[in-house]
PDB file of C-alpha atoms and ligand atoms in Angstrom:
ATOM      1  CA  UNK A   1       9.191  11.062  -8.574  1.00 93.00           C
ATOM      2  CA  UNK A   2       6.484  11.162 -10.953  1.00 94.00           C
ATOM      3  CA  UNK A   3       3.320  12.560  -9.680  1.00 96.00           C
ATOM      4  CA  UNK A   4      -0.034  12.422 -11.968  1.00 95.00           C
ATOM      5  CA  UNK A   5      -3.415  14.277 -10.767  1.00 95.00           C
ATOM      6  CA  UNK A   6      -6.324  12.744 -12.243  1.00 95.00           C
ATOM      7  CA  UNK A   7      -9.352  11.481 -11.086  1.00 96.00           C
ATOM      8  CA  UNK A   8      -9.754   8.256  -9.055  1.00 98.00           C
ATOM      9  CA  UNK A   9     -11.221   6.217 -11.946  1.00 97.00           C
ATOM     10  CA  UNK A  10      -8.218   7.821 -13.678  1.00 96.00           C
ATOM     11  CA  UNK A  11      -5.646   6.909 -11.415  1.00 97.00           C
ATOM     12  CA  UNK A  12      -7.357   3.689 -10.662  1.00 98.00           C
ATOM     13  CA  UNK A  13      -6.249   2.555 -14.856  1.00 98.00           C
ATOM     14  CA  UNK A  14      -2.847   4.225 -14.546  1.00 97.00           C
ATOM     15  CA  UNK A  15      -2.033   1.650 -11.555  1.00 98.00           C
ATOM     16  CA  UNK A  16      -3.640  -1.160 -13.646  1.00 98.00           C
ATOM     17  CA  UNK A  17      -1.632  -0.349 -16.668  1.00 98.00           C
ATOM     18  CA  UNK A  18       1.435  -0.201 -14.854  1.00 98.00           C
ATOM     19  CA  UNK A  19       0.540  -4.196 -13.096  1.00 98.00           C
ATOM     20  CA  UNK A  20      -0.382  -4.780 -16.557  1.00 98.00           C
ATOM     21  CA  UNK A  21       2.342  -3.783 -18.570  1.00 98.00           C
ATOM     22  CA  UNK A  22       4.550  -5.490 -15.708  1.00 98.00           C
ATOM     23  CA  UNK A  23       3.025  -8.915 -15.955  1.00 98.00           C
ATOM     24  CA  UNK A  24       3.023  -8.745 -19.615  1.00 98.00           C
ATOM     25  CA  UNK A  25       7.125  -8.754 -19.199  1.00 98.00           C
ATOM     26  CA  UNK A  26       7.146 -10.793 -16.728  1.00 98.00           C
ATOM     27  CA  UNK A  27       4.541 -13.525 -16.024  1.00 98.00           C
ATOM     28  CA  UNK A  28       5.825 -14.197 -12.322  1.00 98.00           C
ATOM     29  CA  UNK A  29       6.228 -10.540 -11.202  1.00 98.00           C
ATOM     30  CA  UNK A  30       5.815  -9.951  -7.400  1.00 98.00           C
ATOM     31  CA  UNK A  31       3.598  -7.259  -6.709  1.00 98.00           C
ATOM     32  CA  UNK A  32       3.268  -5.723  -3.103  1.00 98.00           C
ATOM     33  CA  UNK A  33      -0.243  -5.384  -2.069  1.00 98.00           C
ATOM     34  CA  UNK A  34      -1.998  -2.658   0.054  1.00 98.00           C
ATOM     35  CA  UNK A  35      -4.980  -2.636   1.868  1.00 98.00           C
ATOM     36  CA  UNK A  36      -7.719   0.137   2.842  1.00 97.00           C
ATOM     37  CA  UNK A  37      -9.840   2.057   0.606  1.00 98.00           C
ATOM     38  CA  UNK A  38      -7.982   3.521  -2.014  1.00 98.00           C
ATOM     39  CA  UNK A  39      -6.824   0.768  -3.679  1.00 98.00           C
ATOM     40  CA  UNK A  40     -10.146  -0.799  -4.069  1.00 98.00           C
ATOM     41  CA  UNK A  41     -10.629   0.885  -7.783  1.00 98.00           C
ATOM     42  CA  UNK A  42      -7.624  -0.460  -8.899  1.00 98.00           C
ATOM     43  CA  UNK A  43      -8.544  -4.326  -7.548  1.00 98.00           C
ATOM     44  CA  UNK A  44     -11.837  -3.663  -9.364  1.00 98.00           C
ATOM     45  CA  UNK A  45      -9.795  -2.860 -12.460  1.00 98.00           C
ATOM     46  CA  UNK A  46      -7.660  -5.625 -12.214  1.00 98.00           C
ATOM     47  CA  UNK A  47     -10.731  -7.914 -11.603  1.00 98.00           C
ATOM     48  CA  UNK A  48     -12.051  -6.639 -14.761  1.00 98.00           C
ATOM     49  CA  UNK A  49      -8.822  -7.388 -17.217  1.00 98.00           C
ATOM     50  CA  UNK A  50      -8.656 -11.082 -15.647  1.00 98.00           C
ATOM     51  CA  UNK A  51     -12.931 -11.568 -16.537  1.00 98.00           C
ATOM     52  CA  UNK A  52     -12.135 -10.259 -19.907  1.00 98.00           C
ATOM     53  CA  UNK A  53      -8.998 -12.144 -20.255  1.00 97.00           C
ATOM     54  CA  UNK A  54      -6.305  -8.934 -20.871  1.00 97.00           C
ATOM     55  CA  UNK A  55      -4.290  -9.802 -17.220  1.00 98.00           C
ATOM     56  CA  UNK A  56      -3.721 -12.946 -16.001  1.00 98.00           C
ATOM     57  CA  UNK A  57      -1.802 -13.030 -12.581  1.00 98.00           C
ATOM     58  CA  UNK A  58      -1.962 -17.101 -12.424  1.00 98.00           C
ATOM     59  CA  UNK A  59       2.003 -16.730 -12.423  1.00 98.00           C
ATOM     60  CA  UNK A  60       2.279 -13.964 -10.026  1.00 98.00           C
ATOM     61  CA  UNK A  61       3.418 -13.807  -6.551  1.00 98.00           C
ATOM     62  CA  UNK A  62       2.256 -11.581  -3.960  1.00 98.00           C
ATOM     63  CA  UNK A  63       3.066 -10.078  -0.652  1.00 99.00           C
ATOM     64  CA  UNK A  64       0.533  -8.044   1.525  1.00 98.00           C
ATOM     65  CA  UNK A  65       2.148  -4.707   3.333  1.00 98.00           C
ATOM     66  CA  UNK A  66       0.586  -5.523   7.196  1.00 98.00           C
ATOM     67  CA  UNK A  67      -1.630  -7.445   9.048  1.00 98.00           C
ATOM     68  CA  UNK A  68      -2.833  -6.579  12.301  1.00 98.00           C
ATOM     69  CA  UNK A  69      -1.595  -8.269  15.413  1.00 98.00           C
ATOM     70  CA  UNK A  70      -4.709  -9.457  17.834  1.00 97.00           C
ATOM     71  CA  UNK A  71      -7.618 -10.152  15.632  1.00 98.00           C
ATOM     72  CA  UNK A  72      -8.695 -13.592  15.916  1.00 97.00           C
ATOM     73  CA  UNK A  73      -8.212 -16.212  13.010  1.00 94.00           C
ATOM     74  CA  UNK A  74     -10.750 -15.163  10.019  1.00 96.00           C
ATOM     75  CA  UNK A  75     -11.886 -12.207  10.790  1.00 98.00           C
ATOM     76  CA  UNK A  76     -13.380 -10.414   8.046  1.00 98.00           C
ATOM     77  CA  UNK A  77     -11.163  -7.543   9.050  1.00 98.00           C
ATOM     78  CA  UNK A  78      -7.545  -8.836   8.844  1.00 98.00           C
ATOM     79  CA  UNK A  79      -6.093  -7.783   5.883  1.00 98.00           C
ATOM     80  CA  UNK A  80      -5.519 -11.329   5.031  1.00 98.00           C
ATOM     81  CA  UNK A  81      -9.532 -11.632   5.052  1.00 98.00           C
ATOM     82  CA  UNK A  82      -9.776  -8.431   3.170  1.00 98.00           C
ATOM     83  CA  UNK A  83      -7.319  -8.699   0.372  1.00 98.00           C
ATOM     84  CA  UNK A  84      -8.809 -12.396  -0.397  1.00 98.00           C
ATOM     85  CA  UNK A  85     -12.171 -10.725  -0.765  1.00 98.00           C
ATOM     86  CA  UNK A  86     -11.363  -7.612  -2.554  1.00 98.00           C
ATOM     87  CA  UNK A  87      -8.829  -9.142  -4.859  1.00 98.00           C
ATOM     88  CA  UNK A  88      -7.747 -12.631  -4.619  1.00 98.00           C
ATOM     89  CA  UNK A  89     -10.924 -14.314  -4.857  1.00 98.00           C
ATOM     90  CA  UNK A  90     -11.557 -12.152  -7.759  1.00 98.00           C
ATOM     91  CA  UNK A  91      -8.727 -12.923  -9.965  1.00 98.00           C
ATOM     92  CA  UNK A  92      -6.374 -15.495 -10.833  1.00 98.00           C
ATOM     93  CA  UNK A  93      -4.080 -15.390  -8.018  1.00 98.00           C
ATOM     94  CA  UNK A  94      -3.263 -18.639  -6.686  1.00 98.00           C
ATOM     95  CA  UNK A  95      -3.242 -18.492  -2.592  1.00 97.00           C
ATOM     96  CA  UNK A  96      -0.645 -20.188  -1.956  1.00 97.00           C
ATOM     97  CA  UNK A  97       1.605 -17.303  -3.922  1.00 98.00           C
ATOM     98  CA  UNK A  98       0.057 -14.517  -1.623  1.00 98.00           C
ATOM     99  CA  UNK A  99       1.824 -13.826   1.407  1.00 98.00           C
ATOM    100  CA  UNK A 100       0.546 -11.904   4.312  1.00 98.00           C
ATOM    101  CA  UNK A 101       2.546 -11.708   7.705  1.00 98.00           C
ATOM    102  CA  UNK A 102       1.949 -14.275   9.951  1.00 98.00           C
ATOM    103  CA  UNK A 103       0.508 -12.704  13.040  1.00 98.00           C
ATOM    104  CA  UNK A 104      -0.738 -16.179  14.689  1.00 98.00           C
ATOM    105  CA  UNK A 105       2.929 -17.111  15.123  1.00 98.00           C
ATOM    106  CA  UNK A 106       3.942 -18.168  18.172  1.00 97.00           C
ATOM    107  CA  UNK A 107       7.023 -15.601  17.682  1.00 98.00           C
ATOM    108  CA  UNK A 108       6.212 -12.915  15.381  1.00 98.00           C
ATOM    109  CA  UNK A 109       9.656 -11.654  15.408  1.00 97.00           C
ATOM    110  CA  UNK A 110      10.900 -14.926  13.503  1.00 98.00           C
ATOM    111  CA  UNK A 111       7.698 -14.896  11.660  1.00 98.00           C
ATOM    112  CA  UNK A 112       8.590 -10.967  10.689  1.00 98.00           C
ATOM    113  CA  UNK A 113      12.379 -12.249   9.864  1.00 98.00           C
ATOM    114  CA  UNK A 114      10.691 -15.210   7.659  1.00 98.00           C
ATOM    115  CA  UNK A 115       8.128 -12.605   5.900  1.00 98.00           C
ATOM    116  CA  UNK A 116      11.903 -10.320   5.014  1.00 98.00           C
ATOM    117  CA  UNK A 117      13.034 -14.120   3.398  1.00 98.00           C
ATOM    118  CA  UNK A 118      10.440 -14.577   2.067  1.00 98.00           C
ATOM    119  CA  UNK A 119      10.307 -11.492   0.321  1.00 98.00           C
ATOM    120  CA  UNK A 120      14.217 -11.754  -1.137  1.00 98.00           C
ATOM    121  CA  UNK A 121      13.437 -15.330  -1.552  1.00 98.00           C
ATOM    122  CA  UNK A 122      10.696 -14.278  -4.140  1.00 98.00           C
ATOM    123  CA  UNK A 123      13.069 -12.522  -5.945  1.00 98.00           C
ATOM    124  CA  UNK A 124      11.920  -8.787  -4.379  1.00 98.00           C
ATOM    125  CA  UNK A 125       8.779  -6.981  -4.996  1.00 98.00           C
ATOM    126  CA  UNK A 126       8.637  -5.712  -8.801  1.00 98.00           C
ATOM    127  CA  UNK A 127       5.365  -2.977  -8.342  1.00 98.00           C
ATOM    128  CA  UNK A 128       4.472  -1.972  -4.813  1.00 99.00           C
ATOM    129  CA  UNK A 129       1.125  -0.919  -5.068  1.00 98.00           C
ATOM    130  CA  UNK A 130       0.873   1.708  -1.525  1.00 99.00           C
ATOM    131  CA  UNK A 131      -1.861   3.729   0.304  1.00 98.00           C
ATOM    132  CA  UNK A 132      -1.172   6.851   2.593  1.00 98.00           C
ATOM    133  CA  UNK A 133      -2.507   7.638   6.030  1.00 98.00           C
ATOM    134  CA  UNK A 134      -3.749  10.396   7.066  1.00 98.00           C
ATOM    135  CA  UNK A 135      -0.880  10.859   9.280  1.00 98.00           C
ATOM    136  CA  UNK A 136       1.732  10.345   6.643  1.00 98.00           C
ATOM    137  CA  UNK A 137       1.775   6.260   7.422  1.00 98.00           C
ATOM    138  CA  UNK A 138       3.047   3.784   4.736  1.00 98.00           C
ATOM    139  CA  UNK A 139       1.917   0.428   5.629  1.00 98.00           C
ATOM    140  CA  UNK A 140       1.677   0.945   9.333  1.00 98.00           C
ATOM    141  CA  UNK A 141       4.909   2.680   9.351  1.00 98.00           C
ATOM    142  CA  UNK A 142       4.089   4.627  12.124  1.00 98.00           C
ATOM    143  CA  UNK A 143       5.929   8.356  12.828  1.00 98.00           C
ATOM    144  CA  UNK A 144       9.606   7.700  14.129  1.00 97.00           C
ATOM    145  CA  UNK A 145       9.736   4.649  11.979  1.00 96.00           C
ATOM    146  CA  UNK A 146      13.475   4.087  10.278  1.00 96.00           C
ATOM    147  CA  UNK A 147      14.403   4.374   7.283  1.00 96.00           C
ATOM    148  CA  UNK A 148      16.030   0.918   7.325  1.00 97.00           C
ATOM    149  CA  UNK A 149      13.500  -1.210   9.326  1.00 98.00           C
ATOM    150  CA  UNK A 150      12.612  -4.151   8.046  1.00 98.00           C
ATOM    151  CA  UNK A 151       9.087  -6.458   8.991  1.00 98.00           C
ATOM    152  CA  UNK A 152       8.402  -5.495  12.325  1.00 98.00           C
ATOM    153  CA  UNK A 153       5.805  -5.210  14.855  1.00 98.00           C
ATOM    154  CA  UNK A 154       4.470  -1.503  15.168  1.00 98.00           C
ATOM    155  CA  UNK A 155       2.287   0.226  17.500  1.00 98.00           C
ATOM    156  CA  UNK A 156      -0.506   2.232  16.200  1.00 98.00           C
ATOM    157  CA  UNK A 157      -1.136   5.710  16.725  1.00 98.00           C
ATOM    158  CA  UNK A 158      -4.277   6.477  18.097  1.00 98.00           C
ATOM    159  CA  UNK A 159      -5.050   8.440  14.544  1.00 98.00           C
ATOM    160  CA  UNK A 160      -4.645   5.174  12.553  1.00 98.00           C
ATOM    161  CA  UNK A 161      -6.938   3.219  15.255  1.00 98.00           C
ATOM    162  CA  UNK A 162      -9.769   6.461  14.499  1.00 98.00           C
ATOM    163  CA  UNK A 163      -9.318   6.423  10.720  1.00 98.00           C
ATOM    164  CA  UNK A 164      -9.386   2.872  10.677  1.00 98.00           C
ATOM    165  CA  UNK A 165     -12.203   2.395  13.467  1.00 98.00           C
ATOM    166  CA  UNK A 166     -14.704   2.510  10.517  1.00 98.00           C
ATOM    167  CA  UNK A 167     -14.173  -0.832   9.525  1.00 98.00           C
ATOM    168  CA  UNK A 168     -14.798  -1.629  12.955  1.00 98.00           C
ATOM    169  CA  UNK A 169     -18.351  -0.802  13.474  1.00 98.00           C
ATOM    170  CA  UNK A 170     -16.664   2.833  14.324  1.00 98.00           C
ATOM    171  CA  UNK A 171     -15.736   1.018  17.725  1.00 98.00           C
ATOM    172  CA  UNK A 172     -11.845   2.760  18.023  1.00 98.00           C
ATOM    173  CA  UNK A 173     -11.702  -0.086  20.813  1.00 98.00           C
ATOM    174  CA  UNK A 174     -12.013  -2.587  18.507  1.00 98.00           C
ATOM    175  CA  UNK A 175      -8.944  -1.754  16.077  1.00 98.00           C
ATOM    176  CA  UNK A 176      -6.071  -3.867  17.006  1.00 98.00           C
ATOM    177  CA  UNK A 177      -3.287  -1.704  18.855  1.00 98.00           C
ATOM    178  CA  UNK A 178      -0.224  -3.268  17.177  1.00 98.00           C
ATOM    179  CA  UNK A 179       0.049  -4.761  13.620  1.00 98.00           C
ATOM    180  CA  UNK A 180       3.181  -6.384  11.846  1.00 98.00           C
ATOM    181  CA  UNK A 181       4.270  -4.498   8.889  1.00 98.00           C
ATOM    182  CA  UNK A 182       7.093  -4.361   6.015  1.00 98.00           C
ATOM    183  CA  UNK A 183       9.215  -1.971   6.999  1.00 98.00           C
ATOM    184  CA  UNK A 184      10.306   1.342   5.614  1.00 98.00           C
ATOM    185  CA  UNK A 185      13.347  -0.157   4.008  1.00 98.00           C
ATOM    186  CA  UNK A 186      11.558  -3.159   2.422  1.00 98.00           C
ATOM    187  CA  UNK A 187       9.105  -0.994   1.112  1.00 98.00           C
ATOM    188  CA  UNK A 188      12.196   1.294  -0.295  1.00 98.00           C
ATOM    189  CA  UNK A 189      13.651  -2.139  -1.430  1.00 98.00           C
ATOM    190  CA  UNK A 190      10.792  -2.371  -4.084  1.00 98.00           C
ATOM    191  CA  UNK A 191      11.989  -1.787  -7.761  1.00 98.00           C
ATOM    192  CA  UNK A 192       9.243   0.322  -8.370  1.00 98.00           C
ATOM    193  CA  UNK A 193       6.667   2.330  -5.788  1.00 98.00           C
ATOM    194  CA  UNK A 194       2.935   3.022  -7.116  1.00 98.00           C
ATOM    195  CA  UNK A 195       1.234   5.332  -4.448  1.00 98.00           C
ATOM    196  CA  UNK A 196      -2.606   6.347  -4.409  1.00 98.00           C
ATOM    197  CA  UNK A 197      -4.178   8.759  -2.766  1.00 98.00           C
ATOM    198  CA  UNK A 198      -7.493  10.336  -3.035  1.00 98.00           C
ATOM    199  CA  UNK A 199      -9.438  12.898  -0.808  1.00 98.00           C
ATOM    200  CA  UNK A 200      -8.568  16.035   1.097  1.00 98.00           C
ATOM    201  CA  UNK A 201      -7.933  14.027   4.406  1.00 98.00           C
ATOM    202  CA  UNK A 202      -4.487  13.163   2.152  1.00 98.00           C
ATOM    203  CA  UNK A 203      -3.758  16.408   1.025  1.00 98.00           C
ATOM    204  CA  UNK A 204      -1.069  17.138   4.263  1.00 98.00           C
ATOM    205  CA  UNK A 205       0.691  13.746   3.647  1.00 98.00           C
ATOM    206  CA  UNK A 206       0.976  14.284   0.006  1.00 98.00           C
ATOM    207  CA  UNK A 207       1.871  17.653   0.179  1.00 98.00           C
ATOM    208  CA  UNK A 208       4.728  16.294   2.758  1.00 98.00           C
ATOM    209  CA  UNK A 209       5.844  13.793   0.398  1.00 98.00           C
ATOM    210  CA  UNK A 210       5.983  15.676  -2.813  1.00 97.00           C
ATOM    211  CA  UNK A 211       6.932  19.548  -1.586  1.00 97.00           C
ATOM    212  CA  UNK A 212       8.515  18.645   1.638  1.00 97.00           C
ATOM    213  CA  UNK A 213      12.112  17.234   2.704  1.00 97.00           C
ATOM    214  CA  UNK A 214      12.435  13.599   4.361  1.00 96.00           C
ATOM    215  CA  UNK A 215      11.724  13.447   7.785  1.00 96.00           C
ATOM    216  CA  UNK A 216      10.773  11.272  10.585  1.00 96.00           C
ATOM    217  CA  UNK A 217       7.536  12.708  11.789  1.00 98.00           C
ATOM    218  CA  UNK A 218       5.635  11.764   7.622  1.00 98.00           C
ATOM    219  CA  UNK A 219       6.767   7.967   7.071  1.00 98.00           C
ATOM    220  CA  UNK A 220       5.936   8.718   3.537  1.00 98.00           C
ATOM    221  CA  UNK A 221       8.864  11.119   2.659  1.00 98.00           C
ATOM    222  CA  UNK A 222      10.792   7.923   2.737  1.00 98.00           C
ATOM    223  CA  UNK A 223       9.542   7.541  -0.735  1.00 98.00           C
ATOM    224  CA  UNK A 224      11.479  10.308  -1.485  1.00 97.00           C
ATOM    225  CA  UNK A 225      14.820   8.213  -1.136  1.00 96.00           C
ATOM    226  CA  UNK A 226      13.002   5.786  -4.028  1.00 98.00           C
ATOM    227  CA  UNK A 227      14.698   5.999  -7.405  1.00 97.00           C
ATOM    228  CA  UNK A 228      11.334   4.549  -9.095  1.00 97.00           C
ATOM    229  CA  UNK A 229       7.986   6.277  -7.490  1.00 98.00           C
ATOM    230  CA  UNK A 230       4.830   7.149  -9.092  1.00 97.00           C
ATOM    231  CA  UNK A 231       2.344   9.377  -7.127  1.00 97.00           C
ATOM    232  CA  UNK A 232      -1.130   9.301  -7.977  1.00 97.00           C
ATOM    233  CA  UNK A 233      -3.485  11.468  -6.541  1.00 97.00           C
ATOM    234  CA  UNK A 234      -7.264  13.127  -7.423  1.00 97.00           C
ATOM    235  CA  UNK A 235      -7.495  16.907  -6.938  1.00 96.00           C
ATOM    236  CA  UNK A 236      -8.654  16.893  -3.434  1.00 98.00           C
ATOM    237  CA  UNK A 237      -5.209  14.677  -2.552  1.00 98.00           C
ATOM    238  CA  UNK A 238      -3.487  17.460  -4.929  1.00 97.00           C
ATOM    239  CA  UNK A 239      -4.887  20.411  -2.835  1.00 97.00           C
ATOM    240  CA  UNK A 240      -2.016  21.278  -0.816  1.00 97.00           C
ATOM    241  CA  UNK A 241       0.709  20.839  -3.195  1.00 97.00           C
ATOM    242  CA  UNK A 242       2.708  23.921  -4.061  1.00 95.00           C
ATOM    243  CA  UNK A 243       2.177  23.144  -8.334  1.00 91.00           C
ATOM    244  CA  UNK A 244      -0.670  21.285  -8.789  1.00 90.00           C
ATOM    245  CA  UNK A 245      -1.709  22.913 -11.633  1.00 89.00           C
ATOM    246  CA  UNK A 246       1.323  22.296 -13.344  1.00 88.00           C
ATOM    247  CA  UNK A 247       0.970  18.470 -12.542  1.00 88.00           C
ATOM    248  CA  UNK A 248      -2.488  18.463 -13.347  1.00 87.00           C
ATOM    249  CA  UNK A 249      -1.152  19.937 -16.860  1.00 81.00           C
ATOM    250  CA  UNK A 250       1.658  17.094 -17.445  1.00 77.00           C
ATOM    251  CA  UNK A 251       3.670  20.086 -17.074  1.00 67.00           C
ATOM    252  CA  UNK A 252       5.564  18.984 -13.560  1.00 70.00           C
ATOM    253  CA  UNK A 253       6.129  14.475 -13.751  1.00 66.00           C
TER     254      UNK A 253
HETATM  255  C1  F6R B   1      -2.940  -0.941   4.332  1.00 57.02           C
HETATM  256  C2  F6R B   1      -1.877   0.041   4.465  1.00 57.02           C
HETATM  257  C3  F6R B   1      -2.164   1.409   4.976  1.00 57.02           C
HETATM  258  C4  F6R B   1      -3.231   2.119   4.153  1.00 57.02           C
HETATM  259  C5  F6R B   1      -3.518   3.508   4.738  1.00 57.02           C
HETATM  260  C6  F6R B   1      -4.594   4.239   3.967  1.00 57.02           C
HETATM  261  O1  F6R B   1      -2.408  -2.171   3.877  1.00 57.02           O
HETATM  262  O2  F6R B   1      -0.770  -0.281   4.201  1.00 57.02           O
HETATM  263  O3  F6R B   1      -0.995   2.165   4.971  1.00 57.02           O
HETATM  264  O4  F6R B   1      -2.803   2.231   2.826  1.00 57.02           O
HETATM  265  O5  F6R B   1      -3.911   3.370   6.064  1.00 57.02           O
HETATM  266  O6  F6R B   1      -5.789   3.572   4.110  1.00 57.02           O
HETATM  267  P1  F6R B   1      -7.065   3.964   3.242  1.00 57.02           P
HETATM  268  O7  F6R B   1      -6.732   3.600   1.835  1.00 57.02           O
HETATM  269  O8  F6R B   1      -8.165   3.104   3.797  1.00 57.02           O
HETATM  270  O9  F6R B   1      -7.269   5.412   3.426  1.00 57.02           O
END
């Protein structure tokens, strides 16, 4: 695991340079999307390299983490909404290439099972770009989540709906109760992991994640099974760790 303490702007050009450097090999990578706040510096940054013409993603392929189950069609909250506006509209993506799980099926167990195809299809995700919840979620891979689940449908915990009730006006009633979401093992499936996180509220998960042991109750100390992770996180997100000062140095990857 390599973890890197910087600040957001920072981190925000590490995760570019690693999409970057990726696309540069290989036109028709397939990155793994996230949602949420934190990755918003790095879509900026990517948005940036495609004006000025040093990234173009017109070959890639992409696959959003979730989408929520419930919202109606368009709604500027999806995720399928979101990531169009915050990235896709923004760059050289074509649409048709980016994926999001189809939570308008009629069945959204065969539309999870398609998403999985889909995925392998593709050829696998090359750079999964990933936020953390507060509560240790990856994607909405909720506490108790397996190690091996694929797509599924997930319940939120009632932490997720507060946390995430801000993009809903602050109404907690309005956040969707269940969302469909790569699973722990697709996400482990990716060749290589990029994770952000920036604030104190992350502190707990990241200190989970990069001093604890795997376990069931932090979804993201499944990243510790992943032989290719990158942690990036500001000093606030660095607060709990046992050695952030040797990270902050360089002197701890
Ligand atoms: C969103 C996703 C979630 C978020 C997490 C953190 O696609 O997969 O796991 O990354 O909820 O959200 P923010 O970045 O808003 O704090």
């Amino acid at each position: 695991m390599d973890v890197v303490v910087a600040p957001p702007d920072e981190l925000a050009l590490i995760a570019a340079d690693a999409v970057t450097a990726l696309v540069a090999r290989r036109p028709d990578a397939v990155l793994g999307l996230a949602t949420g706040s934190t990755p918003l510096g790095l879509y900026d940054e990517l948005a940036r390299r495609v004006a000025d013409g040093r990234l173009s993603l017109a070959r890639a392929h992409a696959f959003l983490l979730d989408e929520y189950l419930g919202l109606p069609a368009g709604h500027p909250e999806s995720y399928g909404e979101v990531i169009c506006r915050e990235l896709v509209d923004r760059v050289d993506l074509v649409r048709e290439r980016v994926h999001v799980p189809d939570a308008h099926a009629d069945d959204v167990d065969a539309a999870c099972a398609r998403y999985e195809a889909a995925i392998v299809a593709a050829g696998g995700i090359d750079l999964q770009i990933l936020g953390v919840g507060t509560n240790g979620h990856i994607a909405f891979n909720e506490r108790g989540c397996a190690l091996d689940s694929r797509t599924h449908v997930e319940s939120l915990t009632a932490q997720t709906r507060v946390d995430n009730s801000r993009f809903f006006g602050d109404d907690v009633d309005a956040v969707p109760t269940r969302a469909l979401t790569q699973g722990l093992g697709t996400i482990l499936d990716s060749r290589h992991a990029v994770l952000l996180a920036t604030g104190e509220r992350k502190a707990e998960a990241v200190a989970e994640l990069v001093d604890g042991s795997m376990n069931r109750d932090w979804p993201v100390t499944a990243l510790r099974q992943h032989p290719n992770v990158t942690v990036l996180i500001d000093d606030a997100a660095a607060s709990r760790l046992r050695d952030a000062d040797r990270y902050r140095a360089g002197l701890l990857r």
